[in-house]
JSON list of C-alpha atoms in Angstrom, two decimals:
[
{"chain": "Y", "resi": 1, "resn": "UNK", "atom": "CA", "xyz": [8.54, 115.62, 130.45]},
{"chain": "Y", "resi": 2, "resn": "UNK", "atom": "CA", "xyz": [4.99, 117.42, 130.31]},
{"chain": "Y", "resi": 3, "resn": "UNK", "atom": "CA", "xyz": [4.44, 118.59, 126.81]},
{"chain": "Y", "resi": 4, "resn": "UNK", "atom": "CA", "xyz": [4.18, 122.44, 126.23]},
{"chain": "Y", "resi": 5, "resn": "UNK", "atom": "CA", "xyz": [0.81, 124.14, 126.10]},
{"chain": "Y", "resi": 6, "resn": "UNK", "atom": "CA", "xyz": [-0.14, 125.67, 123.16]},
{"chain": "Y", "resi": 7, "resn": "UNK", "atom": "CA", "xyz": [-2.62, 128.65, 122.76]},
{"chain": "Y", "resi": 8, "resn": "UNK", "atom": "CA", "xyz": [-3.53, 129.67, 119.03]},
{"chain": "Y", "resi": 9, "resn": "UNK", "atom": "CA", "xyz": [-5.46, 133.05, 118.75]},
{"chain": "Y", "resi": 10, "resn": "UNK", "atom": "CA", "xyz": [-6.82, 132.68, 115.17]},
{"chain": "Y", "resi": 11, "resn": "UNK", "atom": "CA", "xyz": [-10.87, 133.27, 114.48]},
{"chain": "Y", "resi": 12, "resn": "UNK", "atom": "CA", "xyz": [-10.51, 130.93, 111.23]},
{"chain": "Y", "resi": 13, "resn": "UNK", "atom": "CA", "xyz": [-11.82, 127.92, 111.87]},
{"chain": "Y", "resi": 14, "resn": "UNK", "atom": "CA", "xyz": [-10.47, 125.90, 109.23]},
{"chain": "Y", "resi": 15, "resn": "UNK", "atom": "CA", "xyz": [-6.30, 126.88, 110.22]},
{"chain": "Y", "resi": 16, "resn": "UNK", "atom": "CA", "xyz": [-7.15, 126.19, 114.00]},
{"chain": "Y", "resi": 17, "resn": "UNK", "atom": "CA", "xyz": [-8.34, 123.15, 112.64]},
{"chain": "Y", "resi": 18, "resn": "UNK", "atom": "CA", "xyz": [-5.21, 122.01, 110.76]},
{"chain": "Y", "resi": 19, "resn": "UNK", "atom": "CA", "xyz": [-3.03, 123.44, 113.42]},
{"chain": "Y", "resi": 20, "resn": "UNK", "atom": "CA", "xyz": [-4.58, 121.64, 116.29]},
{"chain": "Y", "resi": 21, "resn": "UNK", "atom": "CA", "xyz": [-3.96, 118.21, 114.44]},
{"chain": "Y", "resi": 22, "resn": "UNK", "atom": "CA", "xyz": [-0.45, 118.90, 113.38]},
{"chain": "Y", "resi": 23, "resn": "UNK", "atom": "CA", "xyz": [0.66, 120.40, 117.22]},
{"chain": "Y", "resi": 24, "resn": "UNK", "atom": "CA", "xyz": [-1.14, 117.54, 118.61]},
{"chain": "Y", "resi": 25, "resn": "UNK", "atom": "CA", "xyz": [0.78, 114.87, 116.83]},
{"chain": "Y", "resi": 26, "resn": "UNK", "atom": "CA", "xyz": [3.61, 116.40, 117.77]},
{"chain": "Y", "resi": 27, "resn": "UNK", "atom": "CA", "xyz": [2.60, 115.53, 121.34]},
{"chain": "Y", "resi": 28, "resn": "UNK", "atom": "CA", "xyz": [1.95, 119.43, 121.94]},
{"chain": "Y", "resi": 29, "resn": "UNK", "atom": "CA", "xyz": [-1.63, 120.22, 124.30]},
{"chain": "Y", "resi": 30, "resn": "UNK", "atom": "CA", "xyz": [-3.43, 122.74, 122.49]},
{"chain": "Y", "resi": 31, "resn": "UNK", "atom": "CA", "xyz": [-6.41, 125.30, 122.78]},
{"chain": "Y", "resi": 32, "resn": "UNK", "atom": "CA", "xyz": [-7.80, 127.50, 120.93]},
{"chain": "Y", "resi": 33, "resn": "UNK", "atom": "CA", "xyz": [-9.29, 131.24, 121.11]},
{"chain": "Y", "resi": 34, "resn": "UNK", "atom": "CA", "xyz": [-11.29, 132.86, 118.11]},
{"chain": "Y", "resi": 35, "resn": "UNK", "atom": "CA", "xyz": [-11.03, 136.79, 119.87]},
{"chain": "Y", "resi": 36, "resn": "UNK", "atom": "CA", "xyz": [-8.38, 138.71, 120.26]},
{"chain": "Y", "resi": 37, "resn": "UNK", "atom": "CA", "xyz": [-10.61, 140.63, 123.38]},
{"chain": "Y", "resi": 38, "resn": "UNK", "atom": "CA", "xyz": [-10.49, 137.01, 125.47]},
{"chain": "Y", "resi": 39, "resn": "UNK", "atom": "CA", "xyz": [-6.88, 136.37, 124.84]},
{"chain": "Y", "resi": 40, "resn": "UNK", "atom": "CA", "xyz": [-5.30, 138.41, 127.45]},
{"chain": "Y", "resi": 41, "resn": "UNK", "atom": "CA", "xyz": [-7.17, 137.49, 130.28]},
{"chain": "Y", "resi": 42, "resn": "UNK", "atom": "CA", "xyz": [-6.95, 133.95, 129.10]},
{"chain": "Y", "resi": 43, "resn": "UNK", "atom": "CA", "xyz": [-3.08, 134.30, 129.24]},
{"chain": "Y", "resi": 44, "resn": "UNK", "atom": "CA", "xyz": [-3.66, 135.33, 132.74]},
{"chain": "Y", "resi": 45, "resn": "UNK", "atom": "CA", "xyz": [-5.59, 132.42, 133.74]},
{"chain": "Y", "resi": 46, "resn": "UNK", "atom": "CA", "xyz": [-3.71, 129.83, 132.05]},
{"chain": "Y", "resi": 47, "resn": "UNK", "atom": "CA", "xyz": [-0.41, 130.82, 131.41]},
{"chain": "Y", "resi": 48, "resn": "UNK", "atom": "CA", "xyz": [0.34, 128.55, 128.33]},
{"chain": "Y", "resi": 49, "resn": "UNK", "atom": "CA", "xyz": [3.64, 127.68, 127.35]},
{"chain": "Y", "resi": 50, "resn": "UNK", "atom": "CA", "xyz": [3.70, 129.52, 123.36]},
{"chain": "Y", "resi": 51, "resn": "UNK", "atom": "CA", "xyz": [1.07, 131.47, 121.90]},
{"chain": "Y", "resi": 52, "resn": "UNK", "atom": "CA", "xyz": [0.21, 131.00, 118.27]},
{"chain": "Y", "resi": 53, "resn": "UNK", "atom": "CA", "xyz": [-1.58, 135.15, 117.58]},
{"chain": "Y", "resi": 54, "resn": "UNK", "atom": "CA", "xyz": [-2.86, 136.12, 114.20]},
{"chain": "Y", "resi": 55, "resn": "UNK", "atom": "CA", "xyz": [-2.97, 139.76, 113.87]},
{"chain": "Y", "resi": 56, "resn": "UNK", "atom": "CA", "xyz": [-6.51, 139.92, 111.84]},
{"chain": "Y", "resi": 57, "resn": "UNK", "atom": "CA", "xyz": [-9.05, 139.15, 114.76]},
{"chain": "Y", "resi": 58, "resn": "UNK", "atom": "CA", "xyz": [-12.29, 140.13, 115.94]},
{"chain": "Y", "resi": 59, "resn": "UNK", "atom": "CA", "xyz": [-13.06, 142.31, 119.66]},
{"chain": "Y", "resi": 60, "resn": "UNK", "atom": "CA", "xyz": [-8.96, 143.17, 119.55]},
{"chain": "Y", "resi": 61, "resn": "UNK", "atom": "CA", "xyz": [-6.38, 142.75, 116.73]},
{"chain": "Y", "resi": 62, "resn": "UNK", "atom": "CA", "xyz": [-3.73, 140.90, 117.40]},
{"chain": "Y", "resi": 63, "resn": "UNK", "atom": "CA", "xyz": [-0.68, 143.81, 117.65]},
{"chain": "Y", "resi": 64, "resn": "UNK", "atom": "CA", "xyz": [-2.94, 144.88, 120.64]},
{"chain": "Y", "resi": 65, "resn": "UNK", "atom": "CA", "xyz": [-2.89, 142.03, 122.35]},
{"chain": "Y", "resi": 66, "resn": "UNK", "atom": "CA", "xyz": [0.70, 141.66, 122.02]},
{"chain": "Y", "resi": 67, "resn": "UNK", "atom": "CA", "xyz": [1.62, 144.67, 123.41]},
{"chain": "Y", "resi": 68, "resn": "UNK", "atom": "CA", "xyz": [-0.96, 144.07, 126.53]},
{"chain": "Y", "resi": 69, "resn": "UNK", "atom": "CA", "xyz": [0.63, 140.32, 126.77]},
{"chain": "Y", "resi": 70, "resn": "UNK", "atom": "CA", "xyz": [3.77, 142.00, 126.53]},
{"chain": "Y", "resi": 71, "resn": "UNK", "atom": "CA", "xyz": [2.62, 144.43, 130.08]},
{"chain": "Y", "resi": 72, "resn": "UNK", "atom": "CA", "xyz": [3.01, 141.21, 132.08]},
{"chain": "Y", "resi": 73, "resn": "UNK", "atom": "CA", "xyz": [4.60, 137.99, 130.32]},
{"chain": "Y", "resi": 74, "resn": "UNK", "atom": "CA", "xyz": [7.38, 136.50, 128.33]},
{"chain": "Y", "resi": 75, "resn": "UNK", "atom": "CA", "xyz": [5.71, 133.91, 127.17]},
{"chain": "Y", "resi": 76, "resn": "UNK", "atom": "CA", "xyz": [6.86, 133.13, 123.39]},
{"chain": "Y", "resi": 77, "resn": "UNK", "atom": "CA", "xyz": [4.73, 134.53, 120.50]},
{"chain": "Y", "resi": 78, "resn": "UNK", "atom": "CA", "xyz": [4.41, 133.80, 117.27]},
{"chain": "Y", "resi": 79, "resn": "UNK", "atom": "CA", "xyz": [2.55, 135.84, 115.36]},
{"chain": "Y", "resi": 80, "resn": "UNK", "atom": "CA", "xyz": [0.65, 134.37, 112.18]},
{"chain": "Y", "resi": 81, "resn": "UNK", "atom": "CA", "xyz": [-0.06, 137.43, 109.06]},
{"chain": "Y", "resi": 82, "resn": "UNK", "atom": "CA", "xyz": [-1.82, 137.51, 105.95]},
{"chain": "Y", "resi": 83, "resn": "UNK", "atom": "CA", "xyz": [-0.31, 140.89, 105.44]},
{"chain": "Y", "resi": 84, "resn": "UNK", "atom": "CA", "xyz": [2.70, 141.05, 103.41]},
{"chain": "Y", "resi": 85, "resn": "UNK", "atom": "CA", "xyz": [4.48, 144.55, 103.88]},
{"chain": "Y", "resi": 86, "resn": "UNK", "atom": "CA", "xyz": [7.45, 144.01, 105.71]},
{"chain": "Y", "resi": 87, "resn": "UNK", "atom": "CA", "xyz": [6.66, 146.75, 107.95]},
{"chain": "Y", "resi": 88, "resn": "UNK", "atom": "CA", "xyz": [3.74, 144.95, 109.12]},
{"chain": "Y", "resi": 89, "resn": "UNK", "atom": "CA", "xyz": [5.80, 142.04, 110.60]},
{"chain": "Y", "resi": 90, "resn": "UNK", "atom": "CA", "xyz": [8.42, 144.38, 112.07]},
{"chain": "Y", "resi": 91, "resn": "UNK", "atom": "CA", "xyz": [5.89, 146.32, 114.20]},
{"chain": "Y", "resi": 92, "resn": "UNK", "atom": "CA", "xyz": [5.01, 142.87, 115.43]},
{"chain": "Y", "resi": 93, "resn": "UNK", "atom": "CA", "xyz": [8.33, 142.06, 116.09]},
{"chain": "Y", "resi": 94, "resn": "UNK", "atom": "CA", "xyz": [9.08, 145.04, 118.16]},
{"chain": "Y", "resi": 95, "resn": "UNK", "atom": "CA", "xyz": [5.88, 144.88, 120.42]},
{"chain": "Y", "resi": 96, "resn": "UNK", "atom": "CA", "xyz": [7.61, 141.73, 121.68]},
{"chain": "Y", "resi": 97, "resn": "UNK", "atom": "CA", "xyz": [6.91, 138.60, 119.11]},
{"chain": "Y", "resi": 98, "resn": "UNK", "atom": "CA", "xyz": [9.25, 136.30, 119.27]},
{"chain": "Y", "resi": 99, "resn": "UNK", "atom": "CA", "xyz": [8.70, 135.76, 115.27]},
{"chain": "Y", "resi": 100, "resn": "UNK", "atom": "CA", "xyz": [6.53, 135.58, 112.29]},
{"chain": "Y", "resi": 101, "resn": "UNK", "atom": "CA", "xyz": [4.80, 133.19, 110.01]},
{"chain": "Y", "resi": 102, "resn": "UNK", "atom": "CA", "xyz": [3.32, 134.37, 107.09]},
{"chain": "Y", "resi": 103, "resn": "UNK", "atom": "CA", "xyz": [0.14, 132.87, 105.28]},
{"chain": "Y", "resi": 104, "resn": "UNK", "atom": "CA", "xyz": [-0.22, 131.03, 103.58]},
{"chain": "Y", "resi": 105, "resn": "UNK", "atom": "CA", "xyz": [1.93, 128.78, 105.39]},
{"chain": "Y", "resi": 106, "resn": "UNK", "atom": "CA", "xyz": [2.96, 124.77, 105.59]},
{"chain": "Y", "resi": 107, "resn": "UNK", "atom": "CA", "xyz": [1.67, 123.04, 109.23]},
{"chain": "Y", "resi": 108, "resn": "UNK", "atom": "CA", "xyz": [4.99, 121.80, 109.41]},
{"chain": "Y", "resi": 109, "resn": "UNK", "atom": "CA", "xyz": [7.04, 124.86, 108.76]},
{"chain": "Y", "resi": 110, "resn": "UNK", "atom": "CA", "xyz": [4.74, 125.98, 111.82]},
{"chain": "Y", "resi": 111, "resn": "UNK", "atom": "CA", "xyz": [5.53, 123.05, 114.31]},
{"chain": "Y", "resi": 112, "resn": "UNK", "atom": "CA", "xyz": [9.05, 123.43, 113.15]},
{"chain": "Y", "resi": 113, "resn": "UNK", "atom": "CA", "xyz": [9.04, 127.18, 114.40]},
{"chain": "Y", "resi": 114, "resn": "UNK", "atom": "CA", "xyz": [7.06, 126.57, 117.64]},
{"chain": "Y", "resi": 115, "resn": "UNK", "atom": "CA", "xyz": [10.13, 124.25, 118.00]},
{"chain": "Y", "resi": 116, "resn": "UNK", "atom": "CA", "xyz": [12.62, 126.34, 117.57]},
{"chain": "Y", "resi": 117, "resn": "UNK", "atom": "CA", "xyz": [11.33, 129.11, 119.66]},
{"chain": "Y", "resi": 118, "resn": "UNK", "atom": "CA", "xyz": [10.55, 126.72, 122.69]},
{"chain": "Y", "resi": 119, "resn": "UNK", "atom": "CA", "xyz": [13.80, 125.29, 122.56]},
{"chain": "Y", "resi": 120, "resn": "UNK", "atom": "CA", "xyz": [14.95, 128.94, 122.31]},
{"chain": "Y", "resi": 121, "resn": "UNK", "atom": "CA", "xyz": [13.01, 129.76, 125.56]},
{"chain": "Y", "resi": 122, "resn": "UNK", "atom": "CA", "xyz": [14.02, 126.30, 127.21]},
{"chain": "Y", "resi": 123, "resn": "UNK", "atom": "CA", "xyz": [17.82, 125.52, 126.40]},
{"chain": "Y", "resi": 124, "resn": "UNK", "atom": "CA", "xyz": [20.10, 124.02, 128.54]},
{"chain": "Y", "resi": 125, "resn": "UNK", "atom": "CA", "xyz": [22.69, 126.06, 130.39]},
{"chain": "Y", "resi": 126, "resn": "UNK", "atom": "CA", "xyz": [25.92, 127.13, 128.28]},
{"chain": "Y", "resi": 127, "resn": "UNK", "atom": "CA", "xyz": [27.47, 128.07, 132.02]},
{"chain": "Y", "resi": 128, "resn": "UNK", "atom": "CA", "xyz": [25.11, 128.39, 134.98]},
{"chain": "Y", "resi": 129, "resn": "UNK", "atom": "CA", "xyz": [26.09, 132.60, 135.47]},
{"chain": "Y", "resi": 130, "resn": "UNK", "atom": "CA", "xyz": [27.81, 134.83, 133.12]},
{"chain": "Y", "resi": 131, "resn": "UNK", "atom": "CA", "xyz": [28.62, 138.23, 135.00]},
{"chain": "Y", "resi": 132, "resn": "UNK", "atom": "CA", "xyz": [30.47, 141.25, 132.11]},
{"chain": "Y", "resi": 133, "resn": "UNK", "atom": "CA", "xyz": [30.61, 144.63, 133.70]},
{"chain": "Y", "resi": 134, "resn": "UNK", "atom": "CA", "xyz": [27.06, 145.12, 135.48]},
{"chain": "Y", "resi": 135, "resn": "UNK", "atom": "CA", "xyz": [25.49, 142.52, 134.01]},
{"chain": "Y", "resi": 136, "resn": "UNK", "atom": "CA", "xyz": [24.59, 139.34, 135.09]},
{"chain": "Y", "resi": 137, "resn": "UNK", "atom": "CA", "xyz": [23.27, 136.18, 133.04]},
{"chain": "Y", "resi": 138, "resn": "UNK", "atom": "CA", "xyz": [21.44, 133.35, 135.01]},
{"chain": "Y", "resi": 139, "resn": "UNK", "atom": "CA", "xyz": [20.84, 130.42, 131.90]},
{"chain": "Y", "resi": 140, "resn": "UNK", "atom": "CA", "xyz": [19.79, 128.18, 134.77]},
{"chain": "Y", "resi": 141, "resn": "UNK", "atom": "CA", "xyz": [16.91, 130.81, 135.70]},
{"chain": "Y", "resi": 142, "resn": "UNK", "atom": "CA", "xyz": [16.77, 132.53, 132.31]},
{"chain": "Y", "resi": 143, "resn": "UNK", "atom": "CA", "xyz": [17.15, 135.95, 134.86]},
{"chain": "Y", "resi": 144, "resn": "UNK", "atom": "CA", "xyz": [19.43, 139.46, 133.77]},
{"chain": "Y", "resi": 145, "resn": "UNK", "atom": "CA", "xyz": [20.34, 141.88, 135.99]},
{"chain": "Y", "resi": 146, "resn": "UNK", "atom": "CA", "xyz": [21.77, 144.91, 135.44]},
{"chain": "Y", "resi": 147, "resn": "UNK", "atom": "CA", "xyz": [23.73, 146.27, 138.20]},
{"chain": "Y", "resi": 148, "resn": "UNK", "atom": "CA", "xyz": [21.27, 144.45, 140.70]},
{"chain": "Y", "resi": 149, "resn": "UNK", "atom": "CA", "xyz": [18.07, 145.25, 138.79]},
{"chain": "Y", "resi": 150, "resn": "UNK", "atom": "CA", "xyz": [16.29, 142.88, 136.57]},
{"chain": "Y", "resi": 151, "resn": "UNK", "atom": "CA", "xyz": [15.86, 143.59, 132.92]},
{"chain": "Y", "resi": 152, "resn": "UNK", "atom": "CA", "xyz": [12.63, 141.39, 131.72]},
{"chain": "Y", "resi": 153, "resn": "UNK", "atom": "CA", "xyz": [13.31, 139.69, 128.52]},
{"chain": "Y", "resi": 154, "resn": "UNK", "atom": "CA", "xyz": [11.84, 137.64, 125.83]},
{"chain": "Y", "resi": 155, "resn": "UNK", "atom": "CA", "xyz": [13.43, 134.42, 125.39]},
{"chain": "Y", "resi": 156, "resn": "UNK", "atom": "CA", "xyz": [14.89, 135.72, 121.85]},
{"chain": "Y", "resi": 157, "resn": "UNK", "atom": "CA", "xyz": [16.40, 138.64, 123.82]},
{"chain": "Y", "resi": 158, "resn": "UNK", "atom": "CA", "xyz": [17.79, 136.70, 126.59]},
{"chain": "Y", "resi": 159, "resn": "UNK", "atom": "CA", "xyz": [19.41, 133.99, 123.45]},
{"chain": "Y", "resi": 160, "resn": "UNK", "atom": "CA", "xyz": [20.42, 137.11, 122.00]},
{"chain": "Y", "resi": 161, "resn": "UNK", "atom": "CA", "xyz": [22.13, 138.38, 124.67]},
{"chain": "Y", "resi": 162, "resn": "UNK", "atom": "CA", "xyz": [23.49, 135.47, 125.81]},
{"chain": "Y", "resi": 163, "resn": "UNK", "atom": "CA", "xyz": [25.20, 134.90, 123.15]},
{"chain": "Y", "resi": 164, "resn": "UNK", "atom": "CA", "xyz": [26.66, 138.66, 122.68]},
{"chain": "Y", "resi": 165, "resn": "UNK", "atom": "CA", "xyz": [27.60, 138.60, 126.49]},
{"chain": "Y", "resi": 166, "resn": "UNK", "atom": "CA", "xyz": [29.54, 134.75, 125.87]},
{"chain": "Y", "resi": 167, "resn": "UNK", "atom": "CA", "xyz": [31.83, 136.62, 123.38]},
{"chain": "Y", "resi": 168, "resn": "UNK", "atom": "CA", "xyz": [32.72, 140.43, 124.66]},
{"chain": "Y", "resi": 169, "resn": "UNK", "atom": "CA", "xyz": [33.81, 142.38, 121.67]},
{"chain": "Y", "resi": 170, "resn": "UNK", "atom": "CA", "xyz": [33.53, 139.65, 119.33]},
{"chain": "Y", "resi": 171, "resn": "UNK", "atom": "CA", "xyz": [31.92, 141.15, 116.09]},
{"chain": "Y", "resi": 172, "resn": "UNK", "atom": "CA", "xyz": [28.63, 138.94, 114.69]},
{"chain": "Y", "resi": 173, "resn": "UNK", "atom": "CA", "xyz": [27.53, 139.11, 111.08]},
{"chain": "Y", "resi": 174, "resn": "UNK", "atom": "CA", "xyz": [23.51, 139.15, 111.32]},
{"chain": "Y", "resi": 175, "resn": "UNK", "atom": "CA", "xyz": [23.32, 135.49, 109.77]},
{"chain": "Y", "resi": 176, "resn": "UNK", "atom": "CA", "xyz": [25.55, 134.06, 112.91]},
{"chain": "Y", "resi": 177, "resn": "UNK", "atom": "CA", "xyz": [23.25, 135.85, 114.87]},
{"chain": "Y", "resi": 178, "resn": "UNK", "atom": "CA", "xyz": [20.12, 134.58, 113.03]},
{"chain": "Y", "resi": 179, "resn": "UNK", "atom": "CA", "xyz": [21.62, 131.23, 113.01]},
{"chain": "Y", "resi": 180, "resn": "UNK", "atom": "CA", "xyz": [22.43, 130.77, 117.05]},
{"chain": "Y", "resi": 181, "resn": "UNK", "atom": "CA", "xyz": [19.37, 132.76, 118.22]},
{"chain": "Y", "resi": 182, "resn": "UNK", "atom": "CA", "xyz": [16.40, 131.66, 115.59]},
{"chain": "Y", "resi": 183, "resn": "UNK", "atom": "CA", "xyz": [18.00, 127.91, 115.24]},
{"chain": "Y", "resi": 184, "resn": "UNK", "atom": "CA", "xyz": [17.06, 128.16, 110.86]},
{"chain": "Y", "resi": 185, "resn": "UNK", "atom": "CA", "xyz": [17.59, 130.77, 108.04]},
{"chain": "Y", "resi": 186, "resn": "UNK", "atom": "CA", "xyz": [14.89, 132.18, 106.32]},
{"chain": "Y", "resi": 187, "resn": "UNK", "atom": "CA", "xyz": [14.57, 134.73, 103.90]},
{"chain": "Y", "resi": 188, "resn": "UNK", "atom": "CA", "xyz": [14.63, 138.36, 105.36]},
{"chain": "Y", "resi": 189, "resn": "UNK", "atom": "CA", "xyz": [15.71, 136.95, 108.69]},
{"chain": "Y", "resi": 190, "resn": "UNK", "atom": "CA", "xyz": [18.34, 139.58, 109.19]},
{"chain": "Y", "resi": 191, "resn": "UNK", "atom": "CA", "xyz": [15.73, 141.76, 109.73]},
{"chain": "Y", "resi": 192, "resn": "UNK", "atom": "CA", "xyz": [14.90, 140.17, 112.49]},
{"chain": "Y", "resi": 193, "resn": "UNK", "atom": "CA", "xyz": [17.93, 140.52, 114.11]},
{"chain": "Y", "resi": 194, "resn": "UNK", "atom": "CA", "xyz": [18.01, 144.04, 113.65]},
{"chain": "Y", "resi": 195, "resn": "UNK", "atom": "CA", "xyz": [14.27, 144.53, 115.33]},
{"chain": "Y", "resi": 196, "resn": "UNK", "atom": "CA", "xyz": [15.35, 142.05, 118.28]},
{"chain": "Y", "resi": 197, "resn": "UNK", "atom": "CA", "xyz": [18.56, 144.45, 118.65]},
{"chain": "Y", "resi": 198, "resn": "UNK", "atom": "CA", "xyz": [16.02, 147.47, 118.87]},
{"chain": "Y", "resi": 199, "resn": "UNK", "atom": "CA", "xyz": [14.18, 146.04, 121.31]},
{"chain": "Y", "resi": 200, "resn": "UNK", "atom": "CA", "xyz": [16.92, 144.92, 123.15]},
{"chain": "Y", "resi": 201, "resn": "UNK", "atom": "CA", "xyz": [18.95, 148.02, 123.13]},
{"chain": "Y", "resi": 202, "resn": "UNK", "atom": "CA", "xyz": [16.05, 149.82, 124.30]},
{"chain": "Y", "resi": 203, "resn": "UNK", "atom": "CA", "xyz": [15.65, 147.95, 127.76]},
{"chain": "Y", "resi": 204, "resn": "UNK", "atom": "CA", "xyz": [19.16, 148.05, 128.43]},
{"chain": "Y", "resi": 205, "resn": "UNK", "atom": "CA", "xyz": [19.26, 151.81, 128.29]},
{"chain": "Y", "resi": 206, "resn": "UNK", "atom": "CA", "xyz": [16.75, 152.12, 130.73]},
{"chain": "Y", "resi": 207, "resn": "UNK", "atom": "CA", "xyz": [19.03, 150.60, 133.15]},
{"chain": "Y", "resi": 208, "resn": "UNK", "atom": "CA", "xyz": [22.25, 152.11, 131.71]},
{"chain": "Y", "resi": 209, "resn": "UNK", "atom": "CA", "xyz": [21.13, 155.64, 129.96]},
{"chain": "Y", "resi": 210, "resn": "UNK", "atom": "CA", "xyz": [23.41, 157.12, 127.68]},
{"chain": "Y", "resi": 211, "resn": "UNK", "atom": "CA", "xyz": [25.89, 153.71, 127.27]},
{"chain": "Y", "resi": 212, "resn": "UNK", "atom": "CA", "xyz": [26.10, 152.35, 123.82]},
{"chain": "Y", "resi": 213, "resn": "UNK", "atom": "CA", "xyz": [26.46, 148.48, 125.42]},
{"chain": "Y", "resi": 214, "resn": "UNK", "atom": "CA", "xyz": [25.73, 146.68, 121.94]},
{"chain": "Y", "resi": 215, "resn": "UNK", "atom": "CA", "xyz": [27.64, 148.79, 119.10]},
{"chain": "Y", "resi": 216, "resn": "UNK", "atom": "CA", "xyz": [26.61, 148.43, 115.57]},
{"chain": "Y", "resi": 217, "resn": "UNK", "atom": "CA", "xyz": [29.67, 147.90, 113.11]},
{"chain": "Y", "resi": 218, "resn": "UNK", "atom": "CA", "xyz": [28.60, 149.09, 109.84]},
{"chain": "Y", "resi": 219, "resn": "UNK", "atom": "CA", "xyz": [28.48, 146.66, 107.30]},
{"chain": "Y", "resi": 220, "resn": "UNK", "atom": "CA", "xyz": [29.55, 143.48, 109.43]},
{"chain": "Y", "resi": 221, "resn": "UNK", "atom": "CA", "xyz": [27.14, 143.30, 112.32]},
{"chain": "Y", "resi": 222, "resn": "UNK", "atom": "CA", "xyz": [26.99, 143.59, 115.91]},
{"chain": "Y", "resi": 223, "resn": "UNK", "atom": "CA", "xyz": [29.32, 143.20, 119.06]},
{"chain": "Y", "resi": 224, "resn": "UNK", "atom": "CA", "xyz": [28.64, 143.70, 122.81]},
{"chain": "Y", "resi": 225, "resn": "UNK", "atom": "CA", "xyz": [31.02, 145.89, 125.01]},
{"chain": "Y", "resi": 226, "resn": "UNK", "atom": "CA", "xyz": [31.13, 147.13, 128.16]}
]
């Protein structure tokens, strides 16, 4: 199996550095970008497999190119922040990233994450097609449709609804959420959950306006009905 390609946006020298050597023993192929202005069209060019973004960059900061990455790919993102108000990492989280690290951080905890969310965007089928109402799951082709449409997803979106869709009206507490979709608890995860619902609540209404599809149940969690 071809090992993923990383890309890691990050203009300090010394944490592409240290990153590099821990991805790379890990049998990951990595390169390296110190602008956030070069990253998009990079993306373009080389379509790599995860991208490492910190949000503190020269040319373009790294929210921005999110949201333009966001335009045309769902390629995973991890975003890497030195800043340390919760509403910081949110915003990230609902431009599209697929999750946070914060700095400082362990290169471990980091390879551990990239992991997680390539495994996320790579898992083996639970059943080939799901079909519920108008939509349609494809975990062979990681594809939705909603009656005949695609909805584009990011691969924490498609595990989230995935699993929502593999349990109709079943009720999920934000930590079985967190657990099946991120694959590890962390502290203020549930959070998470909650911005990954926003986002994902958001596309489906675009295809189905005025249909509460994934209902909120007030101090419990979530369920999906249709």
């Amino acid at each position: 199996m071809t090992s993923a390609n990383i890309l890691i946006v990050e203009d300090e020298k010394k944490i592409v550095e240290l990153l590099r050597d821990y991805l790379e023993k890990a049998q990951y192929k990595v390169s390296s970008l110190e602008r956030g202005d070069e990253a998009v069209s990079h993306v373009k060019k080389s379509a790599p497999d995860l991208i490492l973004l910190d949000i503190m960059l020269p040319g373009m900061d790294g929210m921005e190119v999110c949201r333009e990455i966001r335009r045309f790919s769902s390629v995973p993102i991890i975003m890497l922040t030195a800043k340390v108000e919760e509403v910081d990492r949110l915003i990230g989280l609902e431009l599209g990233a697929d999750d946070y690290i914060c700095k400082p951080f362990s290169p471990r905890e980091v390879v551990a994450r990239v992991k997680a969310v390539l495994r996320r965007a790579n898992t083996g089928p639970i059943m080939e097609k799901m079909v519920v109402g108008p939509f349609m799951l494809d975990d062979k082709t990681h594809q939705v449709a909603v009656n005949g449409e695609s909805l584009e997803l990011t691969p924490s979106e498609f595990s989230l609804l995935r699993v929502l869709m593999a349990h109709p009206t079943r009720v999920f507490s934000r930590n079985e959420l967190l657990n099946q979709v991120q694959g590890y608890d962390f502290e203020g995860y549930d959070r998470t959950i909650d911005t990954h619902i926003k986002n994902l609540r958001k596309k489906i209404a675009q295809k189905l306006p005025n249909q509460d599809v994934i209902t909120t149940v007030y101090g419990i969690g979530y369920k999906f009905t249709v």
